[in-house]
Short mmCIF file of C-alpha atoms and ligand atoms in Angstrom, two decimals:
data_model
loop_
_atom_site.label_atom_id
_atom_site.label_comp_id
_atom_site.label_asym_id
_atom_site.label_seq_id
_atom_site.Cartn_x
_atom_site.Cartn_y
_atom_site.Cartn_z
CA MET A 210 63.26 -102.63 -15.62
CA ASN A 211 59.71 -101.59 -14.74
CA LYS A 212 56.72 -103.66 -15.81
CA GLU A 213 55.32 -101.12 -18.27
CA LEU A 214 58.56 -100.79 -20.20
CA GLY A 215 58.56 -104.57 -20.36
CA ILE A 216 55.33 -104.43 -22.35
CA MET A 217 56.91 -102.16 -24.95
CA GLU A 218 59.76 -104.61 -25.39
CA LYS A 219 57.33 -107.49 -25.66
CA ILE A 220 55.40 -105.66 -28.41
CA VAL A 221 58.59 -104.93 -30.34
CA SER A 222 59.61 -108.56 -30.04
CA LEU A 223 56.18 -109.88 -31.08
CA CYS A 224 56.17 -107.48 -34.06
CA LYS A 225 59.47 -108.89 -35.27
CA ARG A 226 58.71 -112.54 -34.47
CA ARG A 227 55.35 -112.51 -36.23
CA GLY A 228 56.18 -110.26 -39.16
CA PHE A 229 54.53 -106.97 -38.23
CA VAL A 230 57.41 -104.48 -38.01
CA TYR A 231 61.19 -104.74 -38.43
CA PRO A 232 63.97 -102.15 -38.09
CA SER A 233 64.75 -100.77 -41.53
CA SER A 234 68.00 -102.05 -43.10
CA GLU A 235 68.48 -104.37 -40.14
CA ILE A 236 71.16 -106.46 -41.86
CA TYR A 237 73.34 -103.31 -41.79
CA GLY A 238 72.58 -102.48 -38.17
CA GLY A 239 69.30 -100.64 -38.80
CA PHE A 240 68.84 -96.90 -39.39
CA SER A 241 67.52 -94.75 -36.56
CA GLY A 242 63.99 -93.47 -37.18
CA PHE A 243 63.13 -95.83 -40.05
CA TRP A 244 60.99 -98.98 -39.90
CA ASN A 245 59.73 -101.66 -42.27
CA TYR A 246 56.28 -103.18 -42.06
CA GLY A 247 56.21 -106.92 -42.69
CA HIS A 248 53.34 -109.00 -44.03
CA TYR A 249 50.91 -108.77 -41.10
CA GLY A 250 51.97 -105.22 -40.21
CA SER A 251 51.23 -104.11 -43.77
CA ILE A 252 47.82 -105.76 -43.72
CA LEU A 253 46.97 -104.26 -40.31
CA LYS A 254 48.05 -100.83 -41.55
CA GLU A 255 46.05 -101.27 -44.75
CA ASN A 256 42.93 -102.29 -42.79
CA ILE A 257 43.26 -99.18 -40.60
CA LYS A 258 43.69 -96.99 -43.67
CA CYS A 259 40.68 -98.58 -45.39
CA LEU A 260 38.52 -97.94 -42.35
CA TRP A 261 39.74 -94.35 -42.19
CA LYS A 262 38.88 -93.86 -45.89
CA GLN A 263 35.43 -95.27 -45.25
CA ARG A 264 34.66 -93.13 -42.20
CA PHE A 265 36.41 -89.89 -43.14
CA ILE A 266 35.73 -89.87 -46.90
CA PHE A 267 33.37 -92.37 -48.49
CA ASP A 268 30.61 -92.40 -45.84
CA ARG A 269 30.16 -88.66 -46.43
CA ASP A 270 28.87 -86.64 -49.37
CA ASP A 271 31.11 -83.63 -48.79
CA MET A 272 34.54 -85.26 -49.11
CA PHE A 273 37.12 -85.78 -51.85
CA ILE A 274 40.25 -87.89 -51.81
CA THR A 275 43.60 -87.08 -53.35
CA ASP A 276 47.15 -88.39 -53.73
CA THR A 277 49.68 -85.61 -54.22
CA SER A 278 53.43 -85.80 -54.78
CA ILE A 279 55.82 -86.08 -51.84
CA ILE A 280 58.26 -83.64 -53.41
CA SER A 281 56.94 -80.34 -54.70
CA ASN A 282 58.14 -77.05 -56.06
CA PRO A 283 60.17 -75.52 -53.17
CA LYS A 284 57.78 -72.56 -53.13
CA VAL A 285 55.04 -74.74 -51.60
CA LEU A 286 56.88 -75.30 -48.32
CA GLU A 287 58.41 -71.81 -48.38
CA SER A 288 54.96 -70.20 -48.70
CA SER A 289 53.45 -72.44 -46.02
CA GLY A 290 56.07 -71.26 -43.51
CA HIS A 291 57.60 -74.73 -43.05
CA VAL A 292 61.02 -73.80 -44.37
CA SER A 293 61.38 -70.86 -41.96
CA ASN A 294 59.61 -72.44 -38.98
CA PHE A 295 61.01 -75.97 -39.24
CA GLY A 296 64.32 -75.20 -41.14
CA ASN A 297 66.24 -77.98 -39.40
CA GLU A 298 63.45 -80.51 -39.19
CA ILE A 299 62.64 -80.88 -42.87
CA PHE A 300 64.77 -83.05 -45.13
CA LYS A 301 66.54 -81.06 -47.82
CA ILE A 302 66.96 -82.78 -51.17
CA GLN A 303 68.49 -81.99 -54.53
CA VAL A 304 66.24 -82.37 -57.56
CA GLY A 305 68.13 -82.62 -60.85
CA THR A 306 71.91 -82.62 -61.22
CA GLY A 307 74.86 -80.25 -61.56
CA ASP A 308 74.17 -76.57 -62.10
CA GLU A 309 70.53 -77.35 -62.85
CA ALA A 310 69.92 -78.84 -59.40
CA ILE A 311 67.12 -77.32 -57.36
CA THR A 312 66.91 -77.60 -53.58
CA SER A 313 63.56 -78.84 -52.40
CA HIS A 314 62.28 -80.79 -49.37
CA LEU A 315 60.52 -84.02 -48.49
CA ARG A 316 57.09 -82.99 -47.22
CA PRO A 317 56.75 -82.88 -43.41
CA GLU A 318 52.93 -83.17 -43.66
CA THR A 319 50.61 -84.34 -46.43
CA ALA A 320 48.43 -81.24 -45.94
CA GLN A 321 50.33 -78.85 -48.21
CA GLY A 322 49.68 -80.96 -51.30
CA ILE A 323 45.96 -80.53 -50.64
CA PHE A 324 46.22 -76.75 -50.17
CA ALA A 325 48.40 -76.24 -53.22
CA ASP A 326 45.88 -78.18 -55.33
CA PHE A 327 42.85 -76.30 -54.01
CA LYS A 328 42.18 -74.46 -57.29
CA ASN A 329 42.42 -77.65 -59.34
CA LEU A 330 39.92 -79.38 -57.11
CA VAL A 331 37.47 -76.47 -57.21
CA ASP A 332 37.76 -76.13 -61.00
CA ALA A 333 37.25 -79.86 -61.54
CA HIS A 334 34.39 -80.49 -59.11
CA HIS A 335 32.77 -77.10 -58.31
CA PRO A 336 32.08 -78.09 -54.70
CA LYS A 337 29.94 -75.94 -52.44
CA LEU A 338 31.32 -75.05 -49.00
CA PRO A 339 31.73 -76.77 -46.65
CA PHE A 340 33.73 -79.59 -48.21
CA GLY A 341 36.92 -81.44 -47.45
CA VAL A 342 39.80 -83.27 -49.04
CA GLY A 343 41.48 -86.31 -47.50
CA GLN A 344 44.83 -87.84 -48.21
CA ILE A 345 46.90 -90.73 -46.93
CA GLY A 346 50.62 -90.58 -47.53
CA LYS A 347 54.16 -90.52 -46.28
CA ALA A 348 55.63 -87.57 -44.42
CA PHE A 349 59.24 -87.03 -43.36
CA ARG A 350 60.79 -85.18 -40.45
CA ASN A 351 64.45 -85.09 -39.53
CA GLU A 352 63.64 -85.74 -35.86
CA ILE A 353 66.60 -85.07 -33.55
CA SER A 354 65.81 -88.06 -31.37
CA PRO A 355 63.63 -90.71 -33.01
CA ARG A 356 62.37 -92.96 -30.22
CA ASP A 357 59.90 -95.44 -28.85
CA PHE A 358 59.56 -97.80 -31.79
CA VAL A 359 57.27 -96.32 -34.48
CA PHE A 360 56.07 -93.52 -32.16
CA ARG A 361 58.60 -90.97 -33.35
CA SER A 362 60.17 -91.84 -36.69
CA ARG A 363 61.77 -89.86 -39.45
CA GLU A 364 59.57 -91.43 -42.12
CA PHE A 365 55.93 -92.02 -41.22
CA GLU A 366 52.47 -91.99 -42.71
CA GLN A 367 49.58 -89.59 -42.14
CA MET A 368 45.84 -89.71 -42.79
CA GLU A 369 44.79 -86.08 -43.07
CA VAL A 370 41.66 -84.14 -43.89
CA GLU A 371 41.60 -80.46 -44.76
CA TYR A 372 38.02 -79.35 -44.28
CA PHE A 373 37.15 -76.02 -45.91
CA THR A 374 34.42 -73.91 -44.39
CA LYS A 375 33.15 -70.36 -44.02
CA GLU A 376 34.91 -68.67 -41.12
CA GLU A 377 31.73 -68.37 -39.02
CA GLU A 378 31.14 -72.13 -39.17
CA TRP A 379 34.54 -73.49 -38.13
CA LYS A 380 33.54 -74.27 -34.52
CA LYS A 381 30.64 -76.48 -35.58
CA HIS A 382 32.88 -78.50 -37.92
CA PHE A 383 35.67 -78.69 -35.36
CA GLU A 384 33.21 -80.33 -32.95
CA ASN A 385 31.93 -82.68 -35.65
CA TRP A 386 35.44 -83.92 -36.56
CA ARG A 387 36.25 -84.24 -32.87
CA GLU A 388 33.36 -86.71 -32.52
CA ILE A 389 34.40 -88.60 -35.65
CA MET A 390 37.95 -88.96 -34.33
CA ASN A 391 36.71 -90.25 -30.99
CA SER A 392 34.44 -92.81 -32.59
CA PHE A 393 37.21 -93.87 -35.01
CA ALA A 394 39.44 -94.53 -31.98
CA LYS A 395 36.80 -96.89 -30.59
CA GLU A 396 36.27 -98.56 -33.94
CA VAL A 397 39.95 -99.49 -34.24
CA GLY A 398 40.00 -100.66 -30.62
CA ILE A 399 41.78 -97.74 -28.92
CA GLU A 400 39.76 -97.23 -25.75
CA LYS A 401 41.75 -94.78 -23.67
CA VAL A 402 42.06 -91.51 -25.58
CA HIS A 403 42.56 -88.28 -23.64
CA GLU A 404 41.93 -84.89 -25.17
CA LEU A 405 44.38 -82.11 -24.42
CA GLU A 406 43.64 -78.48 -25.28
CA VAL A 407 47.01 -77.29 -26.59
CA SER A 408 48.12 -73.90 -25.27
CA GLN A 409 48.98 -71.08 -27.65
CA ASP A 410 52.69 -71.43 -26.92
CA ASP A 411 52.70 -75.09 -27.89
CA ARG A 412 50.58 -74.83 -31.04
CA ALA A 413 52.06 -75.04 -34.55
CA HIS A 414 52.58 -71.69 -36.31
CA TYR A 415 49.43 -72.16 -38.43
CA SER A 416 46.96 -73.11 -35.70
CA ARG A 417 44.55 -70.99 -33.65
CA ARG A 418 43.15 -73.97 -31.79
CA THR A 419 44.49 -77.51 -31.41
CA ILE A 420 43.29 -80.52 -29.51
CA ASP A 421 45.79 -83.33 -29.12
CA PHE A 422 44.29 -86.78 -28.82
CA GLN A 423 46.63 -88.51 -26.43
CA PHE A 424 47.22 -92.14 -25.58
CA ASP A 425 48.79 -93.74 -22.50
CA TYR A 426 51.83 -95.41 -24.03
CA PRO A 427 54.02 -97.51 -21.71
CA PHE A 428 56.63 -94.72 -21.90
CA GLY A 429 54.08 -92.09 -20.81
CA ARG A 430 51.08 -90.17 -22.14
CA GLY A 431 51.78 -88.82 -25.60
CA GLU A 432 50.20 -87.50 -28.78
CA LEU A 433 48.31 -89.93 -30.94
CA TRP A 434 46.48 -87.54 -33.31
CA GLY A 435 45.80 -83.84 -33.66
CA LEU A 436 42.79 -81.71 -34.56
CA ALA A 437 43.64 -78.16 -35.58
CA TYR A 438 41.84 -75.02 -36.68
CA ARG A 439 44.25 -73.69 -39.30
CA THR A 440 42.16 -70.58 -40.07
CA ASP A 441 42.74 -69.23 -43.60
CA PHE A 442 46.50 -69.30 -43.00
CA ASP A 443 47.47 -71.81 -45.68
CA LEU A 444 45.22 -70.80 -48.57
CA LYS A 445 46.13 -67.14 -47.95
CA ASN A 446 49.83 -67.94 -48.06
CA HIS A 447 49.37 -69.73 -51.37
CA ASN A 448 47.26 -66.81 -52.71
CA LEU A 449 44.23 -69.00 -53.19
CA ASP A 450 40.59 -68.18 -52.65
CA TYR A 451 37.06 -69.36 -53.40
CA PHE A 452 34.15 -67.85 -55.33
CA ASP A 453 30.82 -68.40 -53.62
CA GLU A 454 28.25 -68.64 -56.43
CA GLU A 455 25.23 -67.97 -54.19
CA ALA A 456 26.64 -65.00 -52.32
CA ARG A 457 28.44 -63.85 -55.50
CA LYS A 458 31.58 -63.06 -53.54
CA ARG A 459 35.18 -64.16 -53.32
CA PHE A 460 36.84 -65.02 -49.99
CA VAL A 461 39.38 -67.33 -48.40
CA PRO A 462 37.83 -70.38 -46.73
CA HIS A 463 38.94 -71.45 -43.25
CA VAL A 464 40.24 -74.91 -42.46
CA VAL A 465 39.63 -77.55 -39.80
CA GLU A 466 42.18 -80.36 -39.91
CA PRO A 467 41.89 -83.81 -38.31
CA SER A 468 45.38 -85.30 -38.70
CA LEU A 469 46.02 -88.93 -37.79
CA GLY A 470 49.39 -90.64 -37.82
CA VAL A 471 49.08 -94.16 -39.21
CA ASP A 472 52.10 -95.53 -37.33
CA ARG A 473 51.00 -94.16 -33.96
CA THR A 474 47.56 -95.62 -34.63
CA VAL A 475 49.15 -99.02 -35.31
CA LEU A 476 51.20 -98.72 -32.10
CA ALA A 477 48.18 -97.72 -29.96
CA VAL A 478 46.10 -100.50 -31.54
CA LEU A 479 48.80 -103.09 -30.77
CA LEU A 480 49.27 -101.84 -27.20
CA SER A 481 45.49 -101.83 -26.60
CA ALA A 482 45.18 -105.34 -28.01
CA TYR A 483 48.19 -106.95 -26.32
CA THR A 484 46.93 -109.44 -23.72
CA GLU A 485 48.53 -112.08 -21.55
CA ASP A 486 46.40 -114.72 -19.86
CA GLU A 487 46.29 -118.39 -19.05
CA LEU A 488 44.49 -120.92 -21.19
CA GLY A 489 44.21 -124.60 -20.25
CA GLY A 490 46.80 -124.04 -17.54
CA GLU A 491 49.31 -122.58 -20.04
CA PRO A 492 50.38 -118.92 -20.20
CA ARG A 493 49.56 -117.34 -23.54
CA THR A 494 49.93 -114.06 -25.38
CA TYR A 495 47.37 -112.81 -27.84
CA LEU A 496 46.29 -109.69 -29.68
CA LYS A 497 42.69 -108.85 -28.91
CA LEU A 498 42.34 -106.97 -32.19
CA ASN A 499 38.94 -105.82 -33.37
CA LYS A 500 37.66 -108.13 -36.09
CA ASN A 501 37.38 -105.28 -38.59
CA ILE A 502 41.14 -104.65 -38.61
CA ALA A 503 42.69 -108.02 -37.69
CA PRO A 504 45.15 -109.04 -40.47
CA VAL A 505 43.57 -112.49 -40.60
CA ARG A 506 39.84 -112.92 -40.04
CA ALA A 507 39.87 -116.71 -39.85
CA ALA A 508 42.44 -119.50 -40.17
CA VAL A 509 41.46 -122.93 -41.52
CA PHE A 510 43.36 -126.05 -40.37
CA PRO A 511 43.22 -129.76 -41.18
CA LEU A 512 43.49 -131.55 -37.81
CA LEU A 513 46.35 -133.67 -39.15
CA LYS A 514 48.72 -132.70 -41.90
CA ASN A 515 49.47 -136.24 -43.04
CA LYS A 516 45.86 -137.29 -43.78
CA PRO A 517 45.15 -136.37 -47.43
CA GLU A 518 41.36 -136.65 -46.98
CA LEU A 519 41.47 -134.05 -44.15
CA VAL A 520 43.83 -131.76 -46.04
CA SER A 521 41.70 -131.81 -49.17
CA LYS A 522 38.48 -131.14 -47.21
CA ALA A 523 40.22 -128.32 -45.32
CA ARG A 524 41.40 -126.84 -48.64
CA GLU A 525 37.85 -126.97 -49.97
CA VAL A 526 36.46 -125.22 -46.88
CA TYR A 527 39.25 -122.66 -47.08
CA GLU A 528 38.72 -121.89 -50.79
CA ASN A 529 34.96 -121.49 -50.35
CA LEU A 530 35.31 -119.33 -47.26
CA LYS A 531 37.90 -117.19 -49.04
CA LEU A 532 35.50 -116.59 -51.93
CA GLU A 533 32.54 -115.82 -49.70
CA THR A 534 34.45 -113.52 -47.35
CA ARG A 535 36.10 -111.71 -50.25
CA SER A 536 32.74 -110.86 -51.75
CA LYS A 537 31.61 -109.60 -48.33
CA GLN A 538 34.89 -107.75 -47.61
CA LEU A 539 35.49 -109.54 -44.32
CA GLY A 540 39.26 -109.63 -44.44
CA ALA A 541 41.73 -112.39 -45.08
CA VAL A 542 41.25 -116.10 -44.56
CA VAL A 543 44.39 -118.25 -44.37
CA PHE A 544 45.18 -121.95 -44.59
CA ASP A 545 47.60 -123.26 -41.99
CA ASP A 546 48.90 -126.81 -41.59
CA ASN A 547 52.29 -126.00 -40.07
CA GLY A 548 53.18 -127.72 -36.81
CA ASN A 549 50.64 -129.21 -34.44
CA ILE A 550 47.26 -127.68 -33.60
CA GLY A 551 48.58 -126.12 -30.37
CA LYS A 552 51.33 -124.30 -32.25
CA ARG A 553 48.88 -123.11 -34.89
CA TYR A 554 46.57 -121.67 -32.20
CA ARG A 555 49.49 -119.91 -30.55
CA ARG A 556 50.60 -118.41 -33.85
CA GLN A 557 47.10 -117.21 -34.78
CA ASP A 558 46.52 -115.85 -31.24
CA GLU A 559 49.68 -113.80 -31.48
CA ILE A 560 48.64 -112.16 -34.74
CA GLY A 561 45.12 -111.57 -33.41
CA THR A 562 43.11 -113.96 -35.61
CA PRO A 563 39.56 -113.97 -34.15
CA HIS A 564 38.61 -117.48 -35.37
CA CYS A 565 40.37 -120.78 -36.03
CA ILE A 566 38.44 -123.45 -37.91
CA THR A 567 39.52 -127.09 -37.69
CA ILE A 568 38.54 -129.85 -40.10
CA ASP A 569 38.59 -133.31 -38.46
CA PHE A 570 37.29 -136.82 -39.18
CA ASP A 571 33.72 -135.92 -38.14
CA THR A 572 33.74 -133.18 -40.80
CA LEU A 573 34.01 -135.89 -43.46
CA LYS A 574 30.85 -137.53 -42.09
CA ASP A 575 28.56 -134.61 -41.25
CA ASP A 576 29.98 -131.40 -42.72
CA THR A 577 30.56 -129.84 -39.31
CA VAL A 578 33.79 -128.22 -38.12
CA THR A 579 35.08 -126.81 -34.83
CA ILE A 580 35.40 -123.08 -34.59
CA ARG A 581 37.53 -121.62 -31.82
CA ASP A 582 37.08 -118.17 -30.39
CA ARG A 583 40.39 -116.36 -29.86
CA ASP A 584 39.48 -114.53 -26.64
CA SER A 585 37.81 -117.33 -24.68
CA GLY A 586 39.56 -120.25 -26.36
CA LYS A 587 36.15 -121.93 -26.46
CA GLN A 588 35.37 -124.28 -29.32
CA GLU A 589 32.00 -125.12 -30.78
CA ARG A 590 30.81 -127.40 -33.51
CA VAL A 591 29.06 -125.72 -36.43
CA PHE A 592 27.94 -126.58 -39.95
CA ILE A 593 30.27 -125.45 -42.73
CA ASN A 594 27.32 -123.55 -44.21
CA ASP A 595 27.09 -121.43 -41.05
CA LEU A 596 30.75 -120.39 -40.99
CA VAL A 597 30.32 -117.02 -42.69
CA SER A 598 27.61 -115.91 -40.27
CA LYS A 599 29.74 -117.20 -37.36
CA ILE A 600 32.81 -115.20 -38.31
CA THR A 601 30.79 -112.07 -38.96
CA ALA A 602 28.83 -112.24 -35.69
N1 GAP B 279 49.18 -81.51 -40.79
C1 GAP B 279 49.23 -81.39 -39.38
C2 GAP B 279 50.33 -82.10 -38.77
O1 GAP B 279 51.19 -82.64 -39.46
P1 GAP B 279 51.29 -82.89 -36.46
O2 GAP B 279 50.64 -82.86 -35.10
O3 GAP B 279 52.67 -82.34 -36.60
O4 GAP B 279 50.28 -82.12 -37.42
C3 GAP B 279 50.05 -85.07 -37.14
O5 GAP B 279 51.26 -84.39 -37.02
C4 GAP B 279 50.19 -86.51 -36.70
O6 GAP B 279 51.25 -87.15 -37.41
C5 GAP B 279 50.57 -86.67 -35.22
O7 GAP B 279 49.43 -86.57 -34.39
C6 GAP B 279 51.16 -88.06 -35.22
O8 GAP B 279 50.15 -89.04 -35.23
C7 GAP B 279 51.87 -88.10 -36.57
N2 GAP B 279 53.30 -87.79 -36.42
C8 GAP B 279 53.87 -86.57 -36.35
N3 GAP B 279 55.21 -86.68 -36.22
C9 GAP B 279 55.49 -87.99 -36.21
C10 GAP B 279 56.72 -88.75 -36.09
N4 GAP B 279 57.91 -88.17 -36.02
N5 GAP B 279 56.62 -90.10 -36.12
C11 GAP B 279 55.42 -90.73 -36.22
N6 GAP B 279 54.25 -90.05 -36.32
C12 GAP B 279 54.29 -88.71 -36.32
#
């Protein structure tokens, strides 16, 4: 086995051991292409999605958010060309029973829900071009060979934006979203992203230009996200258009689409963060996750579990820190008194907790605690009152 493949196996094993990701229906032997996110995996995923919402939607004045149904009238995916272009790859389902049953499909991308709702959005909000609509949701593809953990699954999640613009302005917006995607990669801790200009032969049926954002996975370089210029293809197919009040004319807007897979983001984040080093002469494994997405921001420990005065002080510090960090949206704080301190550090390192705070006998005298930095393993003594600024620094 080569070294790189070993890393993939180590990630899969850490994900199971620490409650990030499990095979779906594992007690029955699993089900190829389906995965379950455990406690920390769900929080990590949620933190990534929250950051995406912030950067792609709420930081801007020209964006809306939506949440459309996974199953739609069959005409949506027929009109979009998915049924004819991806006939075998989309999951067929029966809606209703007996003679009344209608054949429809599980959506293979979240995008079509946004296009099909275009008129509703315009009627409700009267937005001026350019504007966009974002959505996070599940998508399903009957992949022939699901592989490489959550890289290629049959059920996965997407974070997509459909950005509507006048035809003559698409290039400018394409470049703008390209920058946003690159800076989002950095913000979640994915450093090595390569852009690939996708050739005409390899582009999806709706795209006139696509850039794949690729990542160096242990199994080879592969797609992480895509940015596509979908022209007016989709709105035209759904017979939808836009009335420009200023120009007093009706036309079909063009679309630029940054599309990010949540699961591939999680995988690239975990692979980027996975680190092995030596600390105090002992080998250790830790996730060097960025603070803004780590499932746990800080863990609070009493030095000894069997000393009620330490446990109660640690609980007090924990409760206060939880309240303060919640109001500042700094992520989760946990209380941990399981096993000895060494074991607790190892556990928190493996889930990527940036700070561990220990309450000891000196705390009872002078209200100071030790705070340990995940990456260096260094500990320093600080006042309880300074903890929030320490964990935000
Ligand atoms: N709406 C455009 C669209 O769906 P895509 O390139 O087919 O474009 C977008 O998919 C993103 O969705 C990909 O870049 C990837 O992150 C994710 N994705 C696609 N298929 C996937 C699969 N089988 N498993 C996990 N993620 C997938």
